[in-house]
Each structure stands twice: as structure tokens, then as C-alpha cells.
Amino acid sequence: METEKKSRIKTRIAKLEERLLSRVNFYRYNYLKNWVIAAMDVGLAAGVSGLVFVMYAPITGPMGRLNLLFMFVMAGVASVIAFYAFKTHRIIIRYMTVKGLLPIGLAVVLKSGLLTLMLFSIRFLQPGLYHKFCLMDLLITLAVLSGVRIIMLIVYGIVNEKITTGSQKVLIYGIDEKSASLLLRFQKSATYRPVGFLMHDRINRQYRLNDLRVYHFETQEEVKKIARQLGVTSVIFSMYKDVQKEKDRLIHFCEQEKINIMMVPPVDEFSNASKMRLQLRPIAIEDLLGREEIHINMEVVVDKFRDKVVLVTGAAGSIGSEFCRQVAGMGVVKQLVLLDVAETPMHTMQLELDEHFPNLNYVAIIGDVRHKQAVEDVFTRYKPGVVFHAAAYKHVPLMESNACEAVGVNVEGTRIVADAAVAHGVEKFIFLSTDKAVNPTNIMGASKRLAEMYVQSLGLAIANGKDQGVTQFVTTRFGNVLGSSGSVIPYFRYQIKGGGPLTVTHRDITRFFMSIPEACRLIMEAATISTDNEIMVFDMGEPIRIWDMAERMIRLAGFTPGEEIEIIETGLRPGEKLYEEVLSTEENSTATVHPHIRIAQVRSNNYAAVNKAALAVVACAKEMDAEETVQLLKKYVPEFKSHNSVYEVYDV
């Protein structure tokens, strides 16, 4: 009977707790207001001082009570000064660590010392009591303020545990400081509940971190066992380097076992409490294809751009827009000039710059690099000192059926902008080329190769005194960038969202990939370290098999390749290669001061001959004679051999 009664009482209490927690939105009350914390600290500190005063000067009669009141006032004044000086009211108790006790301790030392000096100045205590009063006040105040915060943390932890009972259980990867700090950020999440830490180790040591067990794994079976034992749905990474380290081990295991892999921005990206909300996102294919962050000497780069007018063509494109962001972020350019023919993307870029760089002096111009007068007007009006020429047509199959347009933008557009740069005394011209210009098998690549030849030969003519000018030309050559508009990764995502199938042109096709920010950093570095008219090639890492990438993207989406989502082979498209190169068989390269940038040793071309060739190809393109245009391209770019294209008939 007694047992039944106790059971009923427990049930009622549990229901009452559930009802209370369901009605009160605990997370609505994010943090105690600063003034509440300040009032609490001042009140407690003044109360402690009053208590210590009573210990050494017992209260007797009205005079004693008046002295006690005076002590409260003096202690309150000293506390306000001390706590304001160390900003203890701004420390969020919920996320407080041992480091958070340091400013509180210093504030208490200041408060006790200041109060003792104030009392000594008016001879408020008996001689010989001041040092005892100061020490006792300091110790008790510190104990009380620390104790109250610890109690609040314990209470919060209990309530938080009740609320997160139904949350998804997750494991945090790693046992370093950032992984441990990540646990604090989960305290505010009603969706996820960490149940332990995970690390790769052969020895299963019984470690605990922040009262959670550290689990060790070596094989996929061990990961599966840990996940099932704990009911884990996700593994959380806090650092990009850990993702790279585990992409072929833990992340692969999780993909096979259909355990979610998530990332969270590093803790040090957040500068204030309002940004400490948990921002989990699924691991993306870009995280796995990317590499460790490439570092460049930003001080040197910034100095090269300081007080310069920088013109970026193709400024609304994938590379051009990121380049504008990075230049704007330097905060040192005199003016940033954006030139692009695409109205809507340019408008979007304008809105972004206005929001994130309100003090940036910039101008957005809608213009076509093929229109000579429009380009001349930009150079005359804004007088750029540095030009980044990113405007180009880049999609291989589309350009294969639009040869004249490809030549118009990639050859004529480059020639017009380069000539304007020389005529207006631009210091440096950086031309963005592509690995498809190496042994080109398509019109896009061949047109970019002819543009490379024009830029390089013009630079050499100036350097050798055969043409007037001061402009230095630099060509950068790199492969595909991750996530650019119209590229394979966004298209695969679109196909996965639709339930498949994913289409790959050939089972063995490979490509080099680089992130857009990484490419832009290397372009800046190349522009800085180049001293002559050089073609700079980037270290693109290892080529990626597109079929493997498709399978991995399906697994990352939580599906099984070949079963839930199919991958089908569609055949190579017109002009498409099985693999890309950054150097032709006739080219070598030499090292630079940057380990990821090399200088291509390419054959020199006579400027007069290349200019004549470019004019001939462009003139033919303007007549919209695609066949003749392609034949001329093959004549002037002899390594251009069409592949899987109607233009193969013109190959010699």
C-alpha cells in the first residue's frame, strides 16, 4: 500500500514537471539581464561586508545600527566601482568556465581593498582590525559570488536535462579545447543532446571530459556498436582540419551506417553572446573535396592594393564576386570598380556589398567587355591601377555550339580590356585562365588559350621595348571551382533532391577542384609575387573521380547509391575530356616562393603574329561563321584537337 502511494506521488510530480516545462518556454529567457547580475553581485557583496563588520564590531543601540547602514552604503559604492571596472555583469553565467571566475576574483580584490581604504580614511574601525576585515571580506565575498554562480549552473543543468530528454543524441568528435567548449553551446539546444566524445584510438581508455565519457574507435564495427549502444543519430565536428583527417575513416564509416555528420562554426568565430546560437549544418561534399586552408602573406597582398583603384571584370560571376568580397574586406583600396553584363547578379552583388561593407567606395557598371567604347569609358573615368579580368564564357558543351560567342568574349573581350589597360597605364593586369586551355579539346579551352597567348605576347612586347606601356601581365591557370554556378555539384544536389538518377558522362572522368575563396587567395598571391609576364599554375591537389563524388554525395544525403538513388552513364559531351591538365606536354614549370603556385615555362609568341591571329579569328566570329572560326582557331592554336565534336573533321 505504502509503495503504491509513493508511486502515485512520483507520477504526479513527474506530470507536474512535464506540464510546467511544456508551458514555460525555457529558452525564451536566454540570459539574465546585465542589471540583474549587477544588482545581485552588489547586494551580495554589500551583505558580506555588513556581516564581516558585525563579526568585528557587534551592533549595540541605535548608533550601532547606523554604523551598519553606513557600512552597507560604503560597501555598495566600492562594489559598484569594482564590478563595473571588470565588467562582471557581462559574463553570461550559463556559459561560464573557470576562466570566467578570474575577473570576478579581481573585482572582489578591488572591492575589498577599496572598501578598506575608505574605512581607514575615516578611522571607521578600531586600529589593528583593517587587515583582518579586508582579508575576511575578500574571502567570504569570493566564496559567496562563486558559490551562487555554481548553484545557478547546477540548477540550469538539471532543468536543461529535463527539457532535452527527447533530444537527438549526438557525439562530439575530438577531445581538444574547442571540442570541450562546443559542449557549452549545446546547453541551449533543445534539439541535440551530447552523450559523449569520440576519437580515433587503438586503446580504449576510460576517459571523461566535462562529465561525459570519451569513446574510442578504430573500426567501422566499433563505430556502429557505440552508436547503437547510445542511440546516437549524429557525429558533430567543430574543426575543418578534423573533417579532412577523418574523411576517409570516421566519415566514411558514418556514411555506411547512415549516421549523420554535422559541422558547427568554430567557437572563436563568435565575438558576443548573441552569436552563440548553435548553427549546425550537414557536412557538404565541398568539405570533403577541399583541402587545408591555404595561407598567403596578406600583409604583402594588402600593401599591393593599398590606395589603388581595382577593376574586376566579370564581377558578378562565381570567381569575380568572391574576388570583390576579398578586395572589399581588405579595407585599403581607393575604389573598387565592378564590371559585368549580367544585371540581376550585379544587383545582388550591390546589395551584398552595401550590407557587409557600408564604407566601401565602389561603383557597379553594367557593360560588355566586347564593346570597346564602353570599356574605354570605364578606364578613362575611373583610371584603375590593377585589373582582374575574370569575364569569360566557361561552359564547355554550351560554347561548343556557340563558337562565335565564345571567341567574342574570351578572345575579343580579353584583347579589348588588355589594350585599354596598356593605353591607360595600368600597373598590373591579371588574366584568369583555365586548365581547359592546356591541350584544348573544345572551343572554350581553345579560345582561352588564344587569349593567354595574346596577353603573354603583349606583355613580352612591352618588356622588350617593342611596344609602349608599363603594364605587367600575369596569367593564372587553374581548374574547376567548387559550387560555381552551373557546375556539377549544384546539379548533383538538384538531381538528389528530385530522387535521382544522377547523370555522369563517363565512369572514369576526373576533374581538379578548388574552393572559390582558395582560388581567389591564390590569384591575389600570384598577382603579388609575379615580377614579369608569366603564366602561374596552381597546385590543384589530386584529381577527383566524378563517379566517386556522385556516390559520396548520395551517401551524405542519407541514401544508398545504386539502390535508393541510381547513377547512370550518359556518354561524354561535345568537347569534353576524360581528364584535365595544368601543363601541356611541351611545358615545364618552376617553383615560386609559394608552395601552391608554380610558373609555367611556355613557349614565347610574337605579339604581331598573335594580334593578327586574334583579329582574324574575331573578324570571322563577327560574321557568325562558326565553321571558319573553328578552323582558324585550330590554325593558330595547333594543339587544339576536338573531341567528341562535329569539329573533329577540321583536325589535321
Coordinates of C-alpha atoms in Angstrom, one line a residue, residues 13-459:
I13 CA 5.4 15.0 -9.6
A14 CA 6.6 13.9 -13.0
K15 CA 3.4 15.0 -14.6
L16 CA 3.6 18.4 -12.8
E17 CA 7.2 18.8 -14.1
E18 CA 6.2 17.9 -17.6
R19 CA 3.2 20.4 -17.5
L20 CA 5.4 23.1 -16.1
L21 CA 8.2 22.6 -18.6
S22 CA 5.7 22.4 -21.5
R23 CA 4.1 25.7 -20.6
V24 CA 7.3 27.7 -19.9
N25 CA 9.5 28.3 -22.9
F26 CA 12.7 27.9 -21.0
Y27 CA 14.8 29.0 -24.0
R28 CA 12.9 32.2 -24.3
Y29 CA 14.8 33.5 -21.3
N30 CA 18.2 33.4 -22.9
Y31 CA 20.3 35.2 -20.4
L32 CA 19.8 37.1 -17.1
K33 CA 19.8 40.8 -17.8
N34 CA 23.0 42.7 -17.1
W35 CA 21.4 44.8 -14.5
V36 CA 20.0 41.8 -12.6
I37 CA 23.5 40.2 -12.4
A38 CA 25.0 43.6 -11.3
A39 CA 22.3 44.1 -8.7
M40 CA 22.8 40.6 -7.4
D41 CA 26.6 41.0 -7.1
V42 CA 26.4 44.4 -5.4
G43 CA 23.8 43.2 -3.0
L44 CA 25.6 40.0 -2.0
A45 CA 29.0 41.8 -1.8
A46 CA 27.5 44.6 0.4
G47 CA 25.7 42.0 2.6
V48 CA 29.0 40.1 3.1
S49 CA 30.8 43.3 4.2
G50 CA 27.9 44.0 6.6
L51 CA 28.3 40.5 8.0
V52 CA 32.0 40.9 8.5
F53 CA 31.6 44.3 10.1
V54 CA 29.2 42.7 12.6
M55 CA 31.8 40.0 13.4
Y56 CA 34.3 42.6 14.4
A57 CA 32.0 45.3 15.8
P58 CA 28.9 43.9 17.4
I59 CA 25.8 46.1 17.0
T60 CA 24.6 47.8 20.1
G61 CA 22.0 50.5 20.2
P62 CA 20.9 53.0 17.5
M63 CA 24.5 54.1 16.8
G64 CA 25.5 50.5 16.0
R65 CA 22.6 50.2 13.6
L66 CA 23.5 53.5 11.9
N67 CA 27.1 52.3 11.5
L68 CA 25.9 49.1 9.9
L69 CA 23.8 51.1 7.5
F70 CA 26.8 53.3 6.7
M71 CA 28.8 50.1 6.1
F72 CA 26.2 48.8 3.6
V73 CA 26.4 52.1 1.7
M74 CA 30.2 52.2 1.6
A75 CA 30.4 48.6 0.6
G76 CA 27.8 49.2 -2.1
V77 CA 29.8 52.1 -3.6
A78 CA 33.0 50.1 -3.6
S79 CA 31.2 47.1 -5.2
V80 CA 29.7 49.2 -7.9
I81 CA 33.1 50.7 -8.8
A82 CA 34.9 47.3 -8.7
F83 CA 32.3 45.2 -10.6
Y84 CA 31.9 47.9 -13.3
A85 CA 35.7 48.1 -13.7
F86 CA 35.9 44.4 -14.5
K87 CA 32.5 44.2 -16.3
T88 CA 31.5 41.1 -14.3
H89 CA 27.8 41.8 -15.2
R90 CA 28.6 41.0 -18.8
I91 CA 29.7 37.4 -18.1
I92 CA 27.0 35.0 -19.2
I93 CA 26.6 32.6 -16.2
R94 CA 25.2 29.9 -18.4
Y95 CA 28.4 29.6 -20.5
M96 CA 30.8 30.5 -17.7
T97 CA 34.0 28.4 -17.3
V98 CA 36.8 28.5 -14.7
K99 CA 38.3 31.4 -16.7
G100 CA 35.2 33.4 -16.0
L101 CA 36.0 33.4 -12.3
L102 CA 39.2 35.4 -12.9
P103 CA 37.5 38.8 -13.5
I104 CA 35.2 38.1 -10.5
G105 CA 38.1 37.4 -8.3
L106 CA 39.9 40.6 -9.4
A107 CA 36.8 42.6 -8.9
V108 CA 36.4 41.2 -5.3
V109 CA 40.1 42.1 -4.6
L110 CA 39.5 45.6 -5.8
K111 CA 36.2 45.9 -3.9
S112 CA 37.7 44.7 -0.6
G113 CA 40.8 46.8 -0.9
L114 CA 38.8 49.9 -1.9
L115 CA 36.4 49.5 0.9
T116 CA 39.2 49.0 3.5
L117 CA 40.9 52.2 2.3
M118 CA 37.6 54.1 2.5
L119 CA 37.0 52.9 6.1
F120 CA 40.6 53.6 7.1
S121 CA 40.5 57.2 5.7
I122 CA 37.6 58.0 8.2
R123 CA 39.0 55.8 11.0
F124 CA 35.8 53.7 11.0
L125 CA 37.3 50.6 12.6
Q126 CA 39.5 50.1 15.6
P127 CA 43.2 50.1 14.9
G128 CA 44.5 46.6 14.0
L129 CA 41.3 45.4 12.5
Y130 CA 41.7 46.7 9.0
H131 CA 43.8 43.9 7.6
K132 CA 41.7 41.3 9.2
F133 CA 38.5 42.9 7.9
C134 CA 40.0 43.2 4.4
L135 CA 41.1 39.5 4.2
M136 CA 37.8 38.2 5.7
D137 CA 35.7 40.4 3.4
L138 CA 37.7 39.2 0.3
L139 CA 37.5 35.5 1.1
I140 CA 33.8 35.4 2.0
T141 CA 32.7 37.6 -0.9
L142 CA 34.6 35.5 -3.4
A143 CA 33.2 32.3 -1.9
V144 CA 29.6 33.7 -1.9
L145 CA 29.7 35.0 -5.5
S146 CA 31.4 31.9 -6.9
G147 CA 29.1 29.6 -4.9
V148 CA 25.9 31.4 -6.2
R149 CA 27.1 31.0 -9.8
I150 CA 27.9 27.3 -9.3
I151 CA 24.5 26.7 -7.8
M152 CA 22.9 28.5 -10.8
L153 CA 24.9 26.4 -13.2
I154 CA 23.8 23.2 -11.4
V155 CA 20.1 24.2 -11.4
Y156 CA 20.3 25.1 -15.1
G157 CA 21.9 21.8 -15.8
I158 CA 19.1 19.9 -14.0
V159 CA 16.4 21.9 -15.8
N160 CA 18.2 21.6 -19.2
E161 CA 18.5 17.8 -18.8
K162 CA 14.7 17.5 -18.1
I163 CA 14.0 19.6 -21.2
T164 CA 16.4 17.8 -23.6
T165 CA 15.2 14.3 -22.6
G166 CA 13.6 13.8 -26.1
S167 CA 16.5 15.4 -28.0
Q168 CA 18.6 13.7 -30.6
K169 CA 21.7 12.1 -29.1
V170 CA 25.0 13.2 -30.6
L171 CA 28.7 12.5 -30.2
I172 CA 31.3 15.3 -30.4
Y173 CA 34.4 14.5 -32.3
G174 CA 37.7 15.2 -30.5
I175 CA 38.8 15.9 -27.0
D176 CA 40.7 19.2 -27.5
E177 CA 39.7 22.6 -26.1
K178 CA 37.4 23.5 -28.9
S179 CA 35.5 20.2 -28.7
A180 CA 35.1 20.7 -25.0
S181 CA 33.9 24.3 -25.5
L182 CA 31.4 23.1 -28.0
L183 CA 29.6 21.3 -25.2
L184 CA 28.7 24.6 -23.6
R185 CA 27.0 25.7 -26.8
F186 CA 24.8 22.6 -26.8
Q187 CA 23.4 23.6 -23.4
K188 CA 21.0 25.9 -25.2
S189 CA 19.8 23.4 -27.8
A190 CA 16.5 21.6 -27.3
T191 CA 17.2 19.6 -30.5
Y192 CA 20.5 17.9 -29.7
R193 CA 22.0 16.4 -26.6
P194 CA 25.7 15.4 -26.4
V195 CA 26.2 11.9 -24.8
G196 CA 29.9 11.7 -25.2
F197 CA 33.1 12.5 -27.1
L198 CA 34.5 10.4 -29.9
M199 CA 38.1 10.0 -31.0
H200 CA 40.2 7.6 -33.1
D201 CA 42.5 5.5 -30.8
R202 CA 43.6 1.8 -30.7
I203 CA 43.5 1.8 -26.9
N204 CA 40.1 2.1 -25.2
R205 CA 41.0 4.3 -22.2
Q206 CA 38.3 5.2 -19.7
Y207 CA 38.5 9.0 -20.0
R208 CA 35.8 11.5 -19.1
L209 CA 35.6 15.1 -20.3
N210 CA 33.1 17.6 -18.7
D211 CA 31.4 14.6 -17.1
L212 CA 30.9 12.8 -20.4
R213 CA 32.7 9.7 -21.4
V214 CA 35.3 9.7 -24.2
Y215 CA 34.6 6.8 -26.6
H216 CA 37.4 5.4 -28.8
F217 CA 37.1 3.7 -32.2
E218 CA 39.3 2.0 -34.7
T219 CA 37.0 0.1 -37.0
Q220 CA 33.6 0.6 -38.6
E221 CA 32.1 -2.1 -36.4
E222 CA 33.2 -0.2 -33.2
V223 CA 31.5 3.0 -34.5
K224 CA 28.4 1.0 -35.2
K225 CA 28.4 -0.6 -31.7
I226 CA 28.9 2.8 -30.0
A227 CA 26.1 4.5 -32.0
R228 CA 23.7 1.7 -31.3
Q229 CA 24.6 1.5 -27.6
L230 CA 24.0 5.2 -27.1
G231 CA 21.2 5.7 -29.6
V232 CA 23.4 8.3 -31.4
T233 CA 22.0 9.9 -34.6
S234 CA 24.8 12.3 -35.4
V235 CA 28.5 13.0 -35.0
I236 CA 29.5 16.6 -34.7
F237 CA 32.8 18.2 -35.9
S238 CA 33.9 21.6 -34.7
M239 CA 37.1 22.0 -36.8
Y240 CA 37.6 21.7 -40.6
K241 CA 41.0 20.0 -40.1
D242 CA 39.3 17.1 -38.3
V243 CA 36.9 16.7 -41.2
Q244 CA 39.9 16.4 -43.5
K245 CA 41.6 14.0 -41.2
E246 CA 38.6 11.7 -40.8
K247 CA 37.0 12.0 -44.3
D248 CA 38.3 8.5 -45.4
R249 CA 37.8 6.9 -42.0
L250 CA 35.1 8.0 -39.5
I251 CA 33.1 10.0 -42.0
H252 CA 33.2 7.0 -44.4
F253 CA 32.1 4.7 -41.5
C254 CA 29.2 7.1 -40.7
E255 CA 28.1 7.2 -44.3
Q256 CA 28.0 3.4 -44.4
E257 CA 26.0 3.2 -41.1
K258 CA 23.7 6.2 -42.1
I259 CA 24.9 8.3 -39.1
N260 CA 24.5 12.0 -39.8
I261 CA 27.8 14.0 -39.9
M262 CA 27.4 17.6 -38.9
M263 CA 29.6 20.7 -38.7
V264 CA 29.4 23.7 -36.4
P265 CA 31.3 27.0 -36.9
P266 CA 34.4 27.2 -34.6
V267 CA 33.8 28.8 -31.2
D268 CA 36.3 31.6 -31.9
E269 CA 34.2 32.8 -34.8
F270 CA 31.8 34.3 -32.3
S271 CA 32.5 37.6 -30.7
N272 CA 29.5 38.1 -28.5
A273 CA 26.7 36.2 -26.8
S274 CA 24.1 37.0 -29.4
K275 CA 26.0 34.9 -31.9
M276 CA 26.5 31.9 -29.7
R277 CA 23.4 30.1 -31.1
L278 CA 24.2 26.7 -32.3
Q279 CA 24.4 26.7 -36.1
L280 CA 24.8 23.1 -37.1
R281 CA 24.9 22.1 -40.8
P282 CA 25.3 18.8 -42.5
I283 CA 28.8 18.0 -43.9
A284 CA 28.9 19.0 -47.6
I285 CA 30.8 17.5 -50.4
E286 CA 32.8 20.7 -50.5
D287 CA 34.1 20.0 -47.0
L288 CA 35.5 16.6 -48.2
L289 CA 36.9 17.7 -51.5
G290 CA 38.5 20.8 -50.1
R291 CA 42.0 21.0 -48.6
E292 CA 43.6 22.5 -45.5
E293 CA 43.3 26.3 -45.7
I294 CA 45.9 27.8 -47.9
H295 CA 47.7 30.7 -46.2
I296 CA 49.1 33.7 -48.1
N297 CA 51.1 36.7 -46.9
M298 CA 48.2 39.0 -46.5
E299 CA 50.4 41.9 -45.4
V300 CA 52.2 42.0 -48.7
V301 CA 49.0 41.5 -50.7
V302 CA 47.3 44.3 -48.8
D303 CA 50.2 46.7 -49.5
K304 CA 50.0 45.9 -53.2
F305 CA 46.3 47.0 -53.2
R306 CA 46.6 50.0 -50.8
D307 CA 45.1 53.2 -52.3
K308 CA 44.7 51.6 -55.7
V309 CA 41.6 51.7 -57.9
V310 CA 40.8 48.0 -58.7
L311 CA 38.8 47.0 -61.7
V312 CA 37.2 43.5 -61.7
T313 CA 35.6 42.3 -65.0
G314 CA 33.0 39.5 -64.7
A315 CA 32.5 40.9 -61.2
A316 CA 29.1 39.2 -60.7
G317 CA 30.3 35.7 -61.6
S318 CA 31.4 33.0 -59.2
I319 CA 35.1 33.9 -59.1
G320 CA 34.7 37.7 -59.8
S321 CA 32.2 38.2 -56.9
E322 CA 34.3 36.3 -54.4
F323 CA 37.3 38.4 -55.6
C324 CA 35.3 41.6 -54.9
R325 CA 34.4 40.4 -51.4
Q326 CA 38.1 39.7 -50.6
V327 CA 39.3 43.0 -52.0
A328 CA 36.5 44.8 -50.2
G329 CA 37.4 43.0 -47.0
M330 CA 41.0 44.4 -47.1
G331 CA 39.6 47.9 -46.5
V332 CA 42.5 49.6 -48.2
V333 CA 41.6 50.1 -51.8
K334 CA 40.8 53.6 -53.1
Q335 CA 37.9 52.4 -55.2
L336 CA 36.5 49.1 -56.4
V337 CA 35.1 49.1 -59.9
L338 CA 32.8 46.2 -60.8
L339 CA 32.1 45.5 -64.5
D340 CA 29.6 42.8 -65.7
V341 CA 27.0 42.3 -68.3
A342 CA 24.6 40.4 -66.1
E343 CA 22.1 42.8 -64.5
T344 CA 20.4 40.6 -61.8
P345 CA 23.6 39.1 -60.4
M346 CA 25.2 42.5 -60.3
H347 CA 22.2 43.9 -58.4
T348 CA 22.6 41.1 -55.9
M349 CA 26.3 41.8 -55.5
Q350 CA 25.5 45.5 -54.9
L351 CA 23.1 44.6 -52.1
E352 CA 25.7 42.4 -50.5
L353 CA 28.4 45.0 -50.6
D354 CA 26.1 47.6 -49.2
E355 CA 25.2 45.3 -46.3
H356 CA 28.6 44.0 -45.4
F357 CA 30.9 46.8 -46.5
P358 CA 29.0 50.0 -45.9
N359 CA 32.1 52.2 -46.0
L360 CA 33.5 50.7 -49.3
N361 CA 33.9 53.2 -52.1
Y362 CA 32.7 51.2 -55.1
V363 CA 30.8 51.5 -58.4
A364 CA 28.9 48.8 -60.2
I365 CA 28.8 49.1 -64.0
I366 CA 26.7 47.1 -66.4
G367 CA 28.9 46.7 -69.5
D368 CA 30.1 44.2 -72.1
V369 CA 33.8 43.6 -72.5
R370 CA 33.3 43.2 -76.2
H371 CA 32.2 46.8 -76.5
K372 CA 35.4 48.8 -77.0
Q373 CA 33.9 52.2 -76.4
A374 CA 32.2 51.1 -73.1
V375 CA 35.5 49.6 -71.9
E376 CA 37.5 52.7 -72.8
D377 CA 34.9 54.9 -70.9
V378 CA 35.4 52.8 -67.8
F379 CA 39.2 53.2 -67.9
T380 CA 39.1 56.9 -68.7
R381 CA 36.6 57.7 -66.0
Y382 CA 38.0 55.5 -63.1
K383 CA 41.7 55.1 -64.0
P384 CA 42.3 51.7 -62.5
G385 CA 45.7 50.7 -61.3
V386 CA 45.0 47.0 -61.1
V387 CA 42.7 45.0 -63.4
F388 CA 41.4 41.4 -62.7
H389 CA 40.0 40.1 -65.9
A390 CA 37.5 37.3 -64.9
A391 CA 34.9 37.9 -67.6
A392 CA 34.5 34.8 -69.7
Y393 CA 32.2 32.2 -71.2
K394 CA 33.2 28.9 -69.4
H395 CA 30.6 26.1 -70.1
V396 CA 32.2 23.7 -72.5
P397 CA 29.2 22.0 -74.2
L398 CA 27.3 25.3 -74.5
M399 CA 30.3 27.0 -76.1
E400 CA 30.8 24.1 -78.4
S401 CA 27.5 25.0 -80.1
N402 CA 28.2 28.8 -79.8
A403 CA 31.7 29.1 -81.1
C404 CA 31.4 32.7 -82.3
E405 CA 30.1 33.9 -78.9
A406 CA 32.9 32.1 -77.1
V407 CA 35.5 33.8 -79.3
G408 CA 33.8 37.2 -78.9
V409 CA 34.0 37.2 -75.1
N410 CA 37.1 35.1 -74.4
V411 CA 39.3 36.4 -77.2
E412 CA 38.0 39.8 -78.3
G413 CA 36.9 40.8 -74.8
T414 CA 40.3 39.9 -73.4
R415 CA 42.1 41.8 -76.2
I416 CA 40.0 45.0 -75.7
V417 CA 40.4 45.0 -71.9
A418 CA 44.2 44.3 -72.2
D419 CA 44.7 47.0 -74.8
A420 CA 42.8 49.5 -72.7
A421 CA 44.9 48.6 -69.7
V422 CA 48.1 49.3 -71.6
A423 CA 46.7 52.6 -73.1
H424 CA 45.8 53.9 -69.7
G425 CA 48.9 52.9 -67.8
V426 CA 47.5 50.2 -65.6
E427 CA 50.3 48.8 -63.4
K428 CA 49.2 45.1 -63.3
F429 CA 46.7 43.1 -65.4
I430 CA 45.7 39.7 -64.0
F431 CA 44.1 37.3 -66.5
L432 CA 42.1 34.4 -65.2
S433 CA 42.5 31.4 -67.5
T434 CA 41.6 27.7 -67.1
D435 CA 43.2 24.2 -67.2
K436 CA 41.0 23.6 -70.2
A437 CA 43.4 25.9 -72.2
V438 CA 46.0 23.2 -71.9
N439 CA 45.9 20.8 -74.9
P440 CA 42.4 22.1 -75.6
T441 CA 39.7 19.6 -76.9
N442 CA 36.9 22.2 -77.1
I443 CA 36.2 25.7 -78.3
M444 CA 36.1 27.2 -74.8
G445 CA 39.5 25.9 -74.0
A446 CA 41.0 26.9 -77.3
S447 CA 39.6 30.5 -77.1
K448 CA 41.1 30.8 -73.6
R449 CA 44.4 29.5 -74.9
L450 CA 44.5 32.1 -77.7
A451 CA 43.6 34.8 -75.1
E452 CA 46.6 33.5 -73.0
M453 CA 48.9 33.9 -76.0
Y454 CA 47.7 37.4 -76.7
V455 CA 48.1 38.6 -73.1
Q456 CA 51.5 37.0 -72.7
S457 CA 52.9 38.2 -76.1
L458 CA 51.6 41.7 -75.4
G459 CA 53.4 41.7 -72.0

